[in-house]
mmCIF file of C-alpha atoms in Angstrom:
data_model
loop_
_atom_site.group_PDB
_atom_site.id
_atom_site.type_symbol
_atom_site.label_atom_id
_atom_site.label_comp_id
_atom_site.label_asym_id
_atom_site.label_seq_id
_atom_site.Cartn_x
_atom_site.Cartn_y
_atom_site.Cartn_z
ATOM 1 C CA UNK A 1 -222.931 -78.762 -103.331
ATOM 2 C CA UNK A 2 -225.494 -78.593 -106.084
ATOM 3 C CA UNK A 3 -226.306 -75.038 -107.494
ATOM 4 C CA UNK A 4 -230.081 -75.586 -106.660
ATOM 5 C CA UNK A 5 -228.916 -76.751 -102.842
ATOM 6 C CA UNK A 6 -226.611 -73.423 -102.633
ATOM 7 C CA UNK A 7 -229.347 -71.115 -104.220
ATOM 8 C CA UNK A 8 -231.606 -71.830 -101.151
ATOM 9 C CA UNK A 9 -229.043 -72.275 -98.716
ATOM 10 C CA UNK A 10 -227.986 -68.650 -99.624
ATOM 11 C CA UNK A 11 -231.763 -67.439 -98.919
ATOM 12 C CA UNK A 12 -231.893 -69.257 -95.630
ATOM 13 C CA UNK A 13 -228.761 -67.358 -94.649
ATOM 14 C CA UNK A 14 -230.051 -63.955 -95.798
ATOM 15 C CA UNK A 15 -230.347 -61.313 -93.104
ATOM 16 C CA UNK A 16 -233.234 -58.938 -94.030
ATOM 17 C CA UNK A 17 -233.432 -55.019 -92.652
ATOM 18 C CA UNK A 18 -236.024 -56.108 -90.410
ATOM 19 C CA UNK A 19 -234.393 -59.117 -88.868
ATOM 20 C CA UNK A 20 -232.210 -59.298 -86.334
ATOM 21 C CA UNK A 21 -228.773 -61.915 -87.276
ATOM 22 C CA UNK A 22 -228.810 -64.744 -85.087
ATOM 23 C CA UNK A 23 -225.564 -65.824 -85.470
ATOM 24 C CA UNK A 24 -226.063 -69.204 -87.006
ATOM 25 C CA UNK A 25 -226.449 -70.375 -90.838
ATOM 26 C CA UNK A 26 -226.699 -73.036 -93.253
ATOM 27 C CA UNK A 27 -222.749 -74.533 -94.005
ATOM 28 C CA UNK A 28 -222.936 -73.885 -98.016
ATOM 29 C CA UNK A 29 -218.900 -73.595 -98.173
ATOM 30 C CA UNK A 30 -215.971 -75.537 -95.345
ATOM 31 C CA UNK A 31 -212.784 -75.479 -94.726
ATOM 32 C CA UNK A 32 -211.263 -78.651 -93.480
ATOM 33 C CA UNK A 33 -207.840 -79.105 -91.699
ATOM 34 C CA UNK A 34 -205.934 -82.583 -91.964
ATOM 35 C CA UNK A 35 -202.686 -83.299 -90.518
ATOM 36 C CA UNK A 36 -200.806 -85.990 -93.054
ATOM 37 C CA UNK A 37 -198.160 -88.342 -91.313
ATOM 38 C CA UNK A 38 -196.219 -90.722 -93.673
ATOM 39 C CA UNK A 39 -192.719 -92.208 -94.358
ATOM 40 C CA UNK A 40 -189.680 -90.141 -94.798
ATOM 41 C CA UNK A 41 -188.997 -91.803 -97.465
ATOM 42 C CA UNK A 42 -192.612 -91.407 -99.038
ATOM 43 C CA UNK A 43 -193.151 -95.092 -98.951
ATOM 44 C CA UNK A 44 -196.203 -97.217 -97.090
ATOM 45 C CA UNK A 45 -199.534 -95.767 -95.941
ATOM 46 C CA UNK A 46 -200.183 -91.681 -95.833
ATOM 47 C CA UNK A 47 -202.423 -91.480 -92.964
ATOM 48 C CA UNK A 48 -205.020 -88.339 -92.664
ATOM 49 C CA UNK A 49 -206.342 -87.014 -89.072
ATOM 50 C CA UNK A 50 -208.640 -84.110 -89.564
ATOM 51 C CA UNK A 51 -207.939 -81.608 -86.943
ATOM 52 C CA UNK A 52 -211.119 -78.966 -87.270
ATOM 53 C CA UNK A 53 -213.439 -77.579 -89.412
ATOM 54 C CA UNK A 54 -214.808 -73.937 -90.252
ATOM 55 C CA UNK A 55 -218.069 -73.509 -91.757
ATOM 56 C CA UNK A 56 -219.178 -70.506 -93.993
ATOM 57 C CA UNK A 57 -222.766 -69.148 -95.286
ATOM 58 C CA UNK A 58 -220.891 -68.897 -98.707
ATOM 59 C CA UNK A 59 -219.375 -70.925 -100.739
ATOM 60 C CA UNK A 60 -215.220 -71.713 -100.810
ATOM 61 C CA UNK A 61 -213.367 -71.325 -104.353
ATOM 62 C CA UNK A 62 -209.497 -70.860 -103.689
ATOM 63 C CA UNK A 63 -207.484 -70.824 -100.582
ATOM 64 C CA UNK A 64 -203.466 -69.380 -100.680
ATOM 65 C CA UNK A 65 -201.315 -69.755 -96.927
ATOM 66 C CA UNK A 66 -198.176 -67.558 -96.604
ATOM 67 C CA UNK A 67 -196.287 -69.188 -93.360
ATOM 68 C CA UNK A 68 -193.958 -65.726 -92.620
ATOM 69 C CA UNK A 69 -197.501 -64.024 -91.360
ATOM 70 C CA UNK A 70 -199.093 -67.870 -90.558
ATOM 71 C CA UNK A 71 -202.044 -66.774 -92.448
ATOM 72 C CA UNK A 72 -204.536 -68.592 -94.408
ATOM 73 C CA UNK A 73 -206.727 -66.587 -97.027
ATOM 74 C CA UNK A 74 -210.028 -67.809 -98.333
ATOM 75 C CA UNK A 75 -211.620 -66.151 -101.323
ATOM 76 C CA UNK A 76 -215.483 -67.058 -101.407
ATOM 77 C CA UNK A 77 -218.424 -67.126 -103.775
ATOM 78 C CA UNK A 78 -219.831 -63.638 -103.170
ATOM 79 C CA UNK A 79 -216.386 -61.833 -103.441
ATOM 80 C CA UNK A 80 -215.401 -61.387 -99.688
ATOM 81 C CA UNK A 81 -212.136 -62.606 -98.733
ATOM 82 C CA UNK A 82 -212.169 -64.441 -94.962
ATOM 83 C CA UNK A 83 -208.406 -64.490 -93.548
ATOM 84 C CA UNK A 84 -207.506 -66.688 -90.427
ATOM 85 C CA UNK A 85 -203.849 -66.592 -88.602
ATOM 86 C CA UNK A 86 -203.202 -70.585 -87.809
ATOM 87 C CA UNK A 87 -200.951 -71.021 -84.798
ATOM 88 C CA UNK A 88 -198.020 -73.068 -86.095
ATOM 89 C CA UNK A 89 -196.870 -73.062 -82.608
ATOM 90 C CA UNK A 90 -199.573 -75.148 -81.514
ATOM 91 C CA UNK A 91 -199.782 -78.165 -84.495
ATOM 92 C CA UNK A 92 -202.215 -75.834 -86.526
ATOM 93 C CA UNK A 93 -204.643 -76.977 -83.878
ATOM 94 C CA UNK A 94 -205.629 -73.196 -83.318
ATOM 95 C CA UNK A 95 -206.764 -70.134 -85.214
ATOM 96 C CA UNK A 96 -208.380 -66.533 -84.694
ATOM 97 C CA UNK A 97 -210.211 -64.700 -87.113
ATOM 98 C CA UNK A 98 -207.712 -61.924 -88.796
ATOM 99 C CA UNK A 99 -210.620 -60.424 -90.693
ATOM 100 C CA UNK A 100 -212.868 -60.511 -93.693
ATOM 101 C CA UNK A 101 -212.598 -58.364 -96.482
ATOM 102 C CA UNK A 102 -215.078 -57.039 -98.831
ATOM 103 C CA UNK A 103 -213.176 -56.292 -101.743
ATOM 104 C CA UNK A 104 -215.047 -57.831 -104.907
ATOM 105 C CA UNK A 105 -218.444 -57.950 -106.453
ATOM 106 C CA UNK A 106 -218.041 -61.802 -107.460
ATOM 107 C CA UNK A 107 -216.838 -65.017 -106.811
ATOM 108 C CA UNK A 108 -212.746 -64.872 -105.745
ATOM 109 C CA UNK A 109 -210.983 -66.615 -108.352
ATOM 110 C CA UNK A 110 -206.865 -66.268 -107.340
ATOM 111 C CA UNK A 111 -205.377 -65.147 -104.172
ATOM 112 C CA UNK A 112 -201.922 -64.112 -103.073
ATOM 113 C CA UNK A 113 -200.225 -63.163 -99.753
ATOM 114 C CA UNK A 114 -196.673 -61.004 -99.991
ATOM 115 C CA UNK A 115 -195.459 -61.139 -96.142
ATOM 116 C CA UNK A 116 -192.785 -58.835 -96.493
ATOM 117 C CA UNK A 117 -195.592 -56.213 -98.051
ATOM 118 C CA UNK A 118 -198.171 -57.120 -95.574
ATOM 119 C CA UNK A 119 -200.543 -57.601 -99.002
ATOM 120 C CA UNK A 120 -203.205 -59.576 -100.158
ATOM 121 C CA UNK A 121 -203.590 -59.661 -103.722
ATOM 122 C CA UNK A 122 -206.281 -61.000 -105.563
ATOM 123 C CA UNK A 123 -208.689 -61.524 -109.249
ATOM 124 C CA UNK A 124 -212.138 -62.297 -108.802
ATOM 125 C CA UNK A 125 -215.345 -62.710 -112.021
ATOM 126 C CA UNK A 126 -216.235 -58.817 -111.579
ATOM 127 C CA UNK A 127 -213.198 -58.477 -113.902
ATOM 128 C CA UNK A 128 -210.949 -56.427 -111.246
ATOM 129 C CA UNK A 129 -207.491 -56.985 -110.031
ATOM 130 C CA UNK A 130 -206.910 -55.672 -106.690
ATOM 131 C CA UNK A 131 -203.903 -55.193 -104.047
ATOM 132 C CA UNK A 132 -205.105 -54.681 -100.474
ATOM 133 C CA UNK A 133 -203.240 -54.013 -97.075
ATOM 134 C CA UNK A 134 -203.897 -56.203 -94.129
ATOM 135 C CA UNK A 135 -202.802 -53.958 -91.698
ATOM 136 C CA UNK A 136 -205.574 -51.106 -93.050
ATOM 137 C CA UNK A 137 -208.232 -54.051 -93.497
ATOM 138 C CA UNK A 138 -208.431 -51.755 -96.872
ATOM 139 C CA UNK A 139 -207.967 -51.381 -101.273
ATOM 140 C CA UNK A 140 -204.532 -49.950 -102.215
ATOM 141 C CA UNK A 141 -205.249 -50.542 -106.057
ATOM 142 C CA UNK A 142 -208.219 -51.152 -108.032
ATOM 143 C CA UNK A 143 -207.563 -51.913 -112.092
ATOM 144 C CA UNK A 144 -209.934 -53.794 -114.202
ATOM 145 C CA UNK A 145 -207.212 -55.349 -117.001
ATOM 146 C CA UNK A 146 -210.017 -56.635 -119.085
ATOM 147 C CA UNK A 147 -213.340 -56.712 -119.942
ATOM 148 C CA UNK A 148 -213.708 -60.082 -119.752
ATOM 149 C CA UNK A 149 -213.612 -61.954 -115.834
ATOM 150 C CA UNK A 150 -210.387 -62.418 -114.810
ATOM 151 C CA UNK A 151 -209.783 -66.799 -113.658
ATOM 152 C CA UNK A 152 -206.161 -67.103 -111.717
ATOM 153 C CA UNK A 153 -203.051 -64.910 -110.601
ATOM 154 C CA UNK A 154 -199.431 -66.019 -109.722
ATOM 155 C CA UNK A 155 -197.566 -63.909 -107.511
ATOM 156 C CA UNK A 156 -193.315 -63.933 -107.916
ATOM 157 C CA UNK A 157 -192.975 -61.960 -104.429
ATOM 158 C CA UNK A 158 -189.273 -61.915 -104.778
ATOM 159 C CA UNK A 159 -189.531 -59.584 -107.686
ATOM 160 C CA UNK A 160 -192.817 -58.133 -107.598
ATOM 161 C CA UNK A 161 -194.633 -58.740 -110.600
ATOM 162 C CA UNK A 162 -198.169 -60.945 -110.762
ATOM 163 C CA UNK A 163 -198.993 -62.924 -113.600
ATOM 164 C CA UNK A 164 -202.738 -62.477 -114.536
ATOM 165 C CA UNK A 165 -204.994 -64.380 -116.960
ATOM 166 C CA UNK A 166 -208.382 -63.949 -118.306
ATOM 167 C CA UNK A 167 -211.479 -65.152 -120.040
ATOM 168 C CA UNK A 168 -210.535 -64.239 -123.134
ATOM 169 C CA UNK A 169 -207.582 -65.882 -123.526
ATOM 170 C CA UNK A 170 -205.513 -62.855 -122.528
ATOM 171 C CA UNK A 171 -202.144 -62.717 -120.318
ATOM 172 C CA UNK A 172 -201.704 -59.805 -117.994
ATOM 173 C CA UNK A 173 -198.141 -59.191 -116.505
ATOM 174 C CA UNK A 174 -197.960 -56.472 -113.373
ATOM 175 C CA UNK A 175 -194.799 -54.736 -111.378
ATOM 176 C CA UNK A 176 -195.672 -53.609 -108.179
ATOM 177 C CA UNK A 177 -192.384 -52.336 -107.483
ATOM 178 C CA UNK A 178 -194.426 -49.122 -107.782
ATOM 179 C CA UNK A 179 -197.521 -47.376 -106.686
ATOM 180 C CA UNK A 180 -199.950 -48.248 -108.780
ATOM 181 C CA UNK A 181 -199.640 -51.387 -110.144
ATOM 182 C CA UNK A 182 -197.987 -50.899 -113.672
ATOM 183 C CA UNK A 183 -198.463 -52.922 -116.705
ATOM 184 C CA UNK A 184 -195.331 -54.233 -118.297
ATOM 185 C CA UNK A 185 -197.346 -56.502 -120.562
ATOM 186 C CA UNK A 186 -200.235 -57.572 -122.183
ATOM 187 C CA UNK A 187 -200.062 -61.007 -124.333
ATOM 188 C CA UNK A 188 -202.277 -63.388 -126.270
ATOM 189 C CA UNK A 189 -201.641 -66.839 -125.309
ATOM 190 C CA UNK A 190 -202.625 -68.673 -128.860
ATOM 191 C CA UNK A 191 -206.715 -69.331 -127.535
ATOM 192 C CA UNK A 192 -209.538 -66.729 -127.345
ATOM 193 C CA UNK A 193 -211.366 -68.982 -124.655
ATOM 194 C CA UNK A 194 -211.426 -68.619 -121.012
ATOM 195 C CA UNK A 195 -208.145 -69.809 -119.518
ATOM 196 C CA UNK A 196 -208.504 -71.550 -116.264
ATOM 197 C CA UNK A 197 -204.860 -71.559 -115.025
ATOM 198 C CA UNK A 198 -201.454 -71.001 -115.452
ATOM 199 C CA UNK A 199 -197.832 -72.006 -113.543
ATOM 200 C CA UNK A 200 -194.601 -70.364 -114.011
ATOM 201 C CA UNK A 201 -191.451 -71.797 -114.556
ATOM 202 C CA UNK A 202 -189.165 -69.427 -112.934
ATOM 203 C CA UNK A 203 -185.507 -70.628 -113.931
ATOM 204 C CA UNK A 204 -186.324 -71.375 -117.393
ATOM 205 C CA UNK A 205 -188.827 -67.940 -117.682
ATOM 206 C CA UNK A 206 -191.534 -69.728 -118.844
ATOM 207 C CA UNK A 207 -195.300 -69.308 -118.347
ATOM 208 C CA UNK A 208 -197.735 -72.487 -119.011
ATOM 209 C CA UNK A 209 -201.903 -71.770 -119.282
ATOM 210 C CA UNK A 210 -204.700 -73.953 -119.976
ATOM 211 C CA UNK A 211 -207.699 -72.883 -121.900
ATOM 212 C CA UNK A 212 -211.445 -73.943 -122.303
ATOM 213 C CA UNK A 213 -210.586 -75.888 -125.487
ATOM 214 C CA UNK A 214 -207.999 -77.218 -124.373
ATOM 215 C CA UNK A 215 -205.156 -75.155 -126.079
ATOM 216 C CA UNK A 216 -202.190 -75.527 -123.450
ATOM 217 C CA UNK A 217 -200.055 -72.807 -124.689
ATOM 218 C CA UNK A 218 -196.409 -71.668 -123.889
ATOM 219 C CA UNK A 219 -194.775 -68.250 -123.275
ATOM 220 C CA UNK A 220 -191.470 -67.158 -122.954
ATOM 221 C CA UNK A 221 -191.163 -64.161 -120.507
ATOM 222 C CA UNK A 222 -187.946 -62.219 -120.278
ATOM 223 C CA UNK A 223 -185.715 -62.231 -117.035
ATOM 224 C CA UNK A 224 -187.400 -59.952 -114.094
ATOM 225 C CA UNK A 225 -187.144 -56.276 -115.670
ATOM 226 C CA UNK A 226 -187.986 -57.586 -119.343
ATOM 227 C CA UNK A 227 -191.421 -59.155 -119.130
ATOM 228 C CA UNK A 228 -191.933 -56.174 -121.617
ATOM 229 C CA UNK A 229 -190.683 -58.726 -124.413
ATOM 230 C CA UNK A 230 -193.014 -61.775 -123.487
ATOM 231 C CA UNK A 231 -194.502 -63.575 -126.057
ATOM 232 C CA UNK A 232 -195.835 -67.108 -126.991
ATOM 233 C CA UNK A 233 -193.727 -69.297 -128.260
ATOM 234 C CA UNK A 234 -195.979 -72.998 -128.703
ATOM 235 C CA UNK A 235 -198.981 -74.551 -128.135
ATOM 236 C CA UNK A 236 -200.682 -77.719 -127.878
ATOM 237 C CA UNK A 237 -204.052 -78.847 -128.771
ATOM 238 C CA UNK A 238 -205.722 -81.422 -126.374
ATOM 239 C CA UNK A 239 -209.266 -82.154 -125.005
ATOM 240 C CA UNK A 240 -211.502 -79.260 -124.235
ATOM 241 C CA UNK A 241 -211.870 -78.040 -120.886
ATOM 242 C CA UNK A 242 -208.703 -78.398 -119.276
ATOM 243 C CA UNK A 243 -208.784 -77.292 -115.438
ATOM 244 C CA UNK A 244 -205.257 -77.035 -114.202
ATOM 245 C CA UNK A 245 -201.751 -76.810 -115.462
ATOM 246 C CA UNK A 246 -198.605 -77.400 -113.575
ATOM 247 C CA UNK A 247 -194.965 -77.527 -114.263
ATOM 248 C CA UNK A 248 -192.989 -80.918 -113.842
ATOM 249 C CA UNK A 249 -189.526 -78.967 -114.733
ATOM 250 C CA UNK A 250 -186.983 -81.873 -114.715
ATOM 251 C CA UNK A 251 -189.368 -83.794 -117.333
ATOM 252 C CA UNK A 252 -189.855 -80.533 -118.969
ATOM 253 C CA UNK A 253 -193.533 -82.187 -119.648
ATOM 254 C CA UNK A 254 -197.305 -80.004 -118.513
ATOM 255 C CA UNK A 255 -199.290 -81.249 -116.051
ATOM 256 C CA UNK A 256 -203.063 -80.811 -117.269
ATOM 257 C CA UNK A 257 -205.800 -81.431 -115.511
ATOM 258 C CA UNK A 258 -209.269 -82.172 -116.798
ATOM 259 C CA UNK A 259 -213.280 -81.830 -116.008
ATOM 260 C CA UNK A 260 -213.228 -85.448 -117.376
ATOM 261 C CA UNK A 261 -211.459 -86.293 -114.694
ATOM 262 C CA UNK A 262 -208.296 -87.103 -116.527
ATOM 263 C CA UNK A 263 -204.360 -86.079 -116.158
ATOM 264 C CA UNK A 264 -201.918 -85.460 -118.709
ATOM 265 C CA UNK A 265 -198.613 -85.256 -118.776
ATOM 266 C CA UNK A 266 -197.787 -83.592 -121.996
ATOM 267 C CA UNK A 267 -193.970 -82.881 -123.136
ATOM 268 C CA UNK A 268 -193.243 -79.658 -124.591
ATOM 269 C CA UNK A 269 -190.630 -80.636 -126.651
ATOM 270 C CA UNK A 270 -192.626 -83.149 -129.196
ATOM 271 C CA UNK A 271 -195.982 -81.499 -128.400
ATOM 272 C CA UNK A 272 -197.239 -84.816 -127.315
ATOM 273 C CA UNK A 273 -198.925 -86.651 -124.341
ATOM 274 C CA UNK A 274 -196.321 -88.970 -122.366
ATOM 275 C CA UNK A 275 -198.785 -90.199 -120.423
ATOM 276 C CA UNK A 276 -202.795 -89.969 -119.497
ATOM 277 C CA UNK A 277 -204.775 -91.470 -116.849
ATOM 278 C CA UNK A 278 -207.909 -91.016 -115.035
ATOM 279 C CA UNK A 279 -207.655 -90.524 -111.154
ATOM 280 C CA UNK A 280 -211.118 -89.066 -110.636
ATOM 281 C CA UNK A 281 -214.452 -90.143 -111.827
ATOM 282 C CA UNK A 282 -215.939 -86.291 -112.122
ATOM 283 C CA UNK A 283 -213.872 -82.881 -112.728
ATOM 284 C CA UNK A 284 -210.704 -82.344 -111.484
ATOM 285 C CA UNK A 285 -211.137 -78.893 -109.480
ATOM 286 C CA UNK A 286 -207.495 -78.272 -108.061
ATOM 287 C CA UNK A 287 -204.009 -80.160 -108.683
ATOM 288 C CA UNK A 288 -200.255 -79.483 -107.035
ATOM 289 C CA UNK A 289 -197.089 -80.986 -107.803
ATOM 290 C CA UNK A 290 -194.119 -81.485 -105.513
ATOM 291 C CA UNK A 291 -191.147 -81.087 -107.812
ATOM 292 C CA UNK A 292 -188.888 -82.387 -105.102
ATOM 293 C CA UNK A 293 -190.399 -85.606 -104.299
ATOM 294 C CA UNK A 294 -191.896 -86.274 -107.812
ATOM 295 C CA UNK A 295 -195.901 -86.898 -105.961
ATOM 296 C CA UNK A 296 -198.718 -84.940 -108.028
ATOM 297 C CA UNK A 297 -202.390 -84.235 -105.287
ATOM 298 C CA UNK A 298 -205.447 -83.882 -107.319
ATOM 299 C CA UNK A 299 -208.591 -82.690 -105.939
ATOM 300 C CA UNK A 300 -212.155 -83.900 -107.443
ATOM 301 C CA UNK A 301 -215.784 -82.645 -107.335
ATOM 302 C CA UNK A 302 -216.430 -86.477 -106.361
ATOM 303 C CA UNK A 303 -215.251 -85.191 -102.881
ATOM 304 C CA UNK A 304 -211.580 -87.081 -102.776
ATOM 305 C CA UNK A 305 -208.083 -86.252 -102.553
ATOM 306 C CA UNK A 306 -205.387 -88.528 -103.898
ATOM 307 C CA UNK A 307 -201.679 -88.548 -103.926
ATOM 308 C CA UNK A 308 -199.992 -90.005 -106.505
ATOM 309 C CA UNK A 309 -196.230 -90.819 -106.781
ATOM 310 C CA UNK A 310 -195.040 -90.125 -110.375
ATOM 311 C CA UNK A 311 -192.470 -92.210 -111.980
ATOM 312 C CA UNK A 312 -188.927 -90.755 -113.049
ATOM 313 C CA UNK A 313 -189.579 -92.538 -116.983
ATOM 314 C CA UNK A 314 -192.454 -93.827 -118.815
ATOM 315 C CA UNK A 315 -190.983 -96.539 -120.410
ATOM 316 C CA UNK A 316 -192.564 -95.278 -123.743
ATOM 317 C CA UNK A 317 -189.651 -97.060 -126.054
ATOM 318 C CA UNK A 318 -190.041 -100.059 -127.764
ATOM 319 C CA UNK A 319 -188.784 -102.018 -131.152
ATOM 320 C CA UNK A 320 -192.052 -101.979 -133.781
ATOM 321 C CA UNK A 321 -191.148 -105.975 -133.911
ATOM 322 C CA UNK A 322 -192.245 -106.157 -130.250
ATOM 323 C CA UNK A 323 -194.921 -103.236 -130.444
ATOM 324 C CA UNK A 324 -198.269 -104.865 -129.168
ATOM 325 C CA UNK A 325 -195.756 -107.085 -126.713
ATOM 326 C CA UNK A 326 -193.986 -104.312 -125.568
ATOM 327 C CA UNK A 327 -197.175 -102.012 -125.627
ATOM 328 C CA UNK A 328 -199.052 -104.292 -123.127
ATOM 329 C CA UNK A 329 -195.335 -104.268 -120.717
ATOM 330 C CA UNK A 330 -195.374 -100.482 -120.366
ATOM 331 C CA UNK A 331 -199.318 -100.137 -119.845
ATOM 332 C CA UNK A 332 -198.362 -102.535 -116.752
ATOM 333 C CA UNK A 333 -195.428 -101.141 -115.777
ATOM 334 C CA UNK A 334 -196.612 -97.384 -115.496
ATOM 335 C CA UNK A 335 -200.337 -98.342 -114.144
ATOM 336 C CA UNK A 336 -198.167 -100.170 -111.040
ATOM 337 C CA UNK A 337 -196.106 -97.551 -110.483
ATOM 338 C CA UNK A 338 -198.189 -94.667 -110.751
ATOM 339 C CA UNK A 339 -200.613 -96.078 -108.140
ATOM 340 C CA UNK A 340 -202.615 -93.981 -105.591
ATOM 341 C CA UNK A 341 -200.666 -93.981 -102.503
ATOM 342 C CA UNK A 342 -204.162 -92.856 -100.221
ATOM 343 C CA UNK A 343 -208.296 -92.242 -101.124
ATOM 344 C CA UNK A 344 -209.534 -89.412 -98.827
ATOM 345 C CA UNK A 345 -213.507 -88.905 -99.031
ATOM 346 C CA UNK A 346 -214.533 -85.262 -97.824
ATOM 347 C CA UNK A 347 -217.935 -85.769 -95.873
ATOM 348 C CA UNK A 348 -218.935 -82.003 -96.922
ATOM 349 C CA UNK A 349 -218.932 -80.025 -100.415
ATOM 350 C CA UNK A 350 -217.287 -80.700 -103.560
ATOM 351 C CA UNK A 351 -213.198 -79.721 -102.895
ATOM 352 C CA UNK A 352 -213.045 -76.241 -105.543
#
């Protein structure tokens, strides 16, 4: 949705002290439900049913599902965060309204559950971190890391620490094996623009973030108990405003995602892209990787979903007698491969 559409959507939708609410409103923000049947084996068509829709006044940023409490949590524009329990029993066909929480002065920006804790955890623009209880519908913890917004969290619920980044470049690193929140570390991650994600390799203790321009830097944290002793150990340079970052561990290469639309897959040990290509015509809002299966899902602001199967090697090799032979072979090769198994086009706002 355009900013000028949501600015007067937002007025329609306002509820003055002399009016009465009535209930209904203008959708600015959706959430949309698909069911995805496809081949065991990942081959042929994906097919995608939709199975509902839920419609909000405000607009949707970043969703995060824990299954152990079959709860989805979704943080929206104005800082309230709207949690739903989805009956798994029932094909996801069915939901209730857990509640809505009213924790943050600005737009939601990274959201975690902990089901064992009963916890919601989340980072929102109005710079504060905050840990809430779901049973108490209420703030445990309240810390403002930075003075700049905060952008993302990551949430390692087996050990109890959040990872934490910011718009000035900055790395925060929590325990919450304790009451409040402690800081074990603070770190610089090699940019001083705003970072816009992170993933964490977890057997290798590694932490990947992407930055504003386009630094995609590297940090080595110590085993749970010594994230004290974090610190970055490389970087790479690529085009500005990188969106997304994810970990494709058994390549040991970056996944970055761009607002030009563009993917790379960068390898940390030369500092150099393996591969690029463009899957969306506009920005690239939201990416995941299934390690397992080797298929990257983007998500676009031109309102499409696509699911990509990645190829094991990218047949980058070649003798310099061959080169422009060979060159044109493995162009081929990896375009036919790396082809977009299905092209879903959301009828509502731009995926965020």
């Amino acid at each position: 949705m355009k900013i000028t559409s949501r600015i007067d959507a937002y007025l329609t939708n306002a509820t003055f002290p002399w009016e009465k609410e009535s209930g209904t409103h203008v959708t600015v923000g959706a959430l949309l439900v698909y069911r995805i049947t496809r081949a065991a084996d990942y081959s042929g068509e994906w097919k995608f049913d939709r199975l509902w829709v839920k419609s909000f006044p405000v607009q949707t940023n970043v969703l995060c599902w824990n299954l152990s409490l079959k709860m989805l949590a979704i943080g929206m524009d104005d800082g309230s965060i709207h949690c739903l329990r989805i009956s798994t029993d029932h094909k996801y066909m069915q939901y209730e309204e857990y509640c809505t929480l009213k924790l943050h002065a600005a737009r939601v920006m990274g959201l975690a559950i902990d089901g064992k804790k009963n916890w919601i955890l989340s980072v929102a623009e109005d710079k504060k971190f905050k840990v809430a209880d779901l049973s108490y519908q209420e703030a445990q913890a309240d810390i403002q890391p930075d003075v700049a917004p905060l952008k993302n969290l990551e949430y390692d619920e087996e050990n109890q620490r959040v990872f934490i980044i910011s718009g000035s470049g900055q790395l925060f690193i929590y325990s919450l094996a304790e009451k409040p929140p402690k800081l074990v570390r603070e770190s610089e991650t090699g940019s001083k623009d705003v970072l816009r994600d992170l993933s964490v390799d977890y057997m290798r203790n590694y932490i990947f973030t992407c930055a504003m321009d386009g630094m995609i830097s590297v940090l080595e944290t110590g085993k749970p108990g010594k994230d004290r002793f974090t610190k970055l150990v490389g970087s790479m340079k690529g085009a500005s405003k990188a969106r997304c970052v994810r970990w494709r561990s058994s390549k040991l290469e970056a996944v970055v995602a761009y607002e030009s639309g563009k993917v790379c897959f960068w390898n940390i040990q030369t500092g150099q892209v393996a591969y690029v290509f463009d899957p969306h015509i506009l920005s690239i809002t939201k990416i995941c990787w299934d390690e397992k299966n080797q298929i990257l899902y983007t998500g676009s602001k031109d309102k499409s979903i696509k699911v990509w199967r990645i190829p094991g090697e990218w047949n980058v090799y070649y003798a310099k007698k061959e080169e422009k032979k060979a060159e044109a072979i493995k162009t081929q090769e990896v375009k036919q491969r790396a082809v977009s198994y299905t092209h879903l086009t959301l009828p509502t706002s731009d995926l965020v």
